[in-house]
Amino acid sequence: MKLYRFLTGPDDATFCHKVTAALNKGWHLFGSPTYGFDQASNAMRCGQAVVKDVEGQEYTADTKLSDW
């Protein structure tokens, strides 16, 4: 199965750690990162899509992406 996630977070080290953790679990960057201002929190936010291929598994709507 091919999995897709869009990681988001504040523009600080926690976002970088989130992406780094995904990369260390076998996820791969997909496309360019995004960056925008969140008026509700009055802060900059980051986003990055990641993908992963998992052999021998079938995707269902119940698949918990963070488990992979």
PDB file of C-alpha atoms in Angstrom:
ATOM      1  CA  MET A   1       0.000   0.000   0.000  1.00  0.00           C
ATOM      2  CA  LYS A   2       1.084   3.583  -0.513  1.00  0.00           C
ATOM      3  CA  LEU A   3       0.479   5.927   2.420  1.00  0.00           C
ATOM      4  CA  TYR A   4       0.276   9.724   2.481  1.00  0.00           C
ATOM      5  CA  ARG A   5       0.426  12.119   5.426  1.00  0.00           C
ATOM      6  CA  PHE A   6       0.515  15.890   5.666  1.00  0.00           C
ATOM      7  CA  LEU A   7       2.452  16.953   8.729  1.00  0.00           C
ATOM      8  CA  THR A   8       1.815  20.397  10.199  1.00  0.00           C
ATOM      9  CA  GLY A   9       3.106  22.326  13.149  1.00  0.00           C
ATOM     10  CA  PRO A  10       4.399  25.609  14.495  1.00  0.00           C
ATOM     11  CA  ASP A  11       7.499  27.149  12.955  1.00  0.00           C
ATOM     12  CA  ASP A  12       9.861  25.822  15.614  1.00  0.00           C
ATOM     13  CA  ALA A  13      11.988  22.813  16.416  1.00  0.00           C
ATOM     14  CA  THR A  14       8.961  20.625  17.220  1.00  0.00           C
ATOM     15  CA  PHE A  15       7.931  20.657  13.562  1.00  0.00           C
ATOM     16  CA  CYS A  16      11.449  19.699  12.457  1.00  0.00           C
ATOM     17  CA  HIS A  17      11.461  16.855  15.002  1.00  0.00           C
ATOM     18  CA  LYS A  18       8.068  15.644  13.715  1.00  0.00           C
ATOM     19  CA  VAL A  19       9.352  15.487  10.123  1.00  0.00           C
ATOM     20  CA  THR A  20      12.654  13.921  11.237  1.00  0.00           C
ATOM     21  CA  ALA A  21      10.783  11.219  13.188  1.00  0.00           C
ATOM     22  CA  ALA A  22       8.707  10.398  10.100  1.00  0.00           C
ATOM     23  CA  LEU A  23      11.836  10.172   7.927  1.00  0.00           C
ATOM     24  CA  ASN A  24      13.424   7.816  10.450  1.00  0.00           C
ATOM     25  CA  LYS A  25      10.321   5.583  10.277  1.00  0.00           C
ATOM     26  CA  GLY A  26      10.786   5.208   6.508  1.00  0.00           C
ATOM     27  CA  TRP A  27       8.572   8.034   5.230  1.00  0.00           C
ATOM     28  CA  HIS A  28       9.867  10.132   2.310  1.00  0.00           C
ATOM     29  CA  LEU A  29       9.375  13.831   1.617  1.00  0.00           C
ATOM     30  CA  PHE A  30       6.778  14.502  -1.077  1.00  0.00           C
ATOM     31  CA  GLY A  31       6.858  17.918  -2.680  1.00  0.00           C
ATOM     32  CA  SER A  32       7.982  21.181  -1.167  1.00  0.00           C
ATOM     33  CA  PRO A  33       7.243  22.338   2.375  1.00  0.00           C
ATOM     34  CA  THR A  34       4.623  25.019   2.951  1.00  0.00           C
ATOM     35  CA  TYR A  35       4.733  27.976   5.269  1.00  0.00           C
ATOM     36  CA  GLY A  36       1.930  30.328   6.267  1.00  0.00           C
ATOM     37  CA  PHE A  37       0.580  32.654   8.923  1.00  0.00           C
ATOM     38  CA  ASP A  38      -2.130  31.311  11.239  1.00  0.00           C
ATOM     39  CA  GLN A  39      -4.227  34.265  12.393  1.00  0.00           C
ATOM     40  CA  ALA A  40      -5.985  32.252  15.087  1.00  0.00           C
ATOM     41  CA  SER A  41      -2.725  31.542  16.916  1.00  0.00           C
ATOM     42  CA  ASN A  42      -0.880  34.625  15.623  1.00  0.00           C
ATOM     43  CA  ALA A  43       2.042  32.398  14.568  1.00  0.00           C
ATOM     44  CA  MET A  44       3.710  30.966  11.487  1.00  0.00           C
ATOM     45  CA  ARG A  45       2.875  27.329  10.665  1.00  0.00           C
ATOM     46  CA  CYS A  46       4.753  24.775   8.542  1.00  0.00           C
ATOM     47  CA  GLY A  47       3.521  21.825   6.507  1.00  0.00           C
ATOM     48  CA  GLN A  48       5.206  18.939   4.710  1.00  0.00           C
ATOM     49  CA  ALA A  49       3.723  16.011   2.819  1.00  0.00           C
ATOM     50  CA  VAL A  50       5.329  12.604   3.298  1.00  0.00           C
ATOM     51  CA  VAL A  51       4.682   9.238   1.625  1.00  0.00           C
ATOM     52  CA  LYS A  52       5.566   5.630   2.384  1.00  0.00           C
ATOM     53  CA  ASP A  53       5.240   2.303   0.563  1.00  0.00           C
ATOM     54  CA  VAL A  54       4.346  -0.675   2.757  1.00  0.00           C
ATOM     55  CA  GLU A  55       4.566  -4.086   1.100  1.00  0.00           C
ATOM     56  CA  GLY A  56       2.141  -6.860   1.961  1.00  0.00           C
ATOM     57  CA  GLN A  57      -0.459  -4.640   3.609  1.00  0.00           C
ATOM     58  CA  GLU A  58      -3.792  -3.444   2.288  1.00  0.00           C
ATOM     59  CA  TYR A  59      -5.044   0.076   2.923  1.00  0.00           C
ATOM     60  CA  THR A  60      -8.446   0.591   4.555  1.00  0.00           C
ATOM     61  CA  ALA A  61     -10.125   3.697   5.924  1.00  0.00           C
ATOM     62  CA  ASP A  62      -9.286   2.363   9.402  1.00  0.00           C
ATOM     63  CA  THR A  63      -5.522   2.370   8.710  1.00  0.00           C
ATOM     64  CA  LYS A  64      -3.865   4.518  11.379  1.00  0.00           C
ATOM     65  CA  LEU A  65      -1.202   6.352   9.408  1.00  0.00           C
ATOM     66  CA  SER A  66       0.856   7.346  12.443  1.00  0.00           C
ATOM     67  CA  ASP A  67       1.391   3.646  13.244  1.00  0.00           C
ATOM     68  CA  TRP A  68       3.591   3.329  10.173  1.00  0.00           C
TER      69      TRP A  68
END
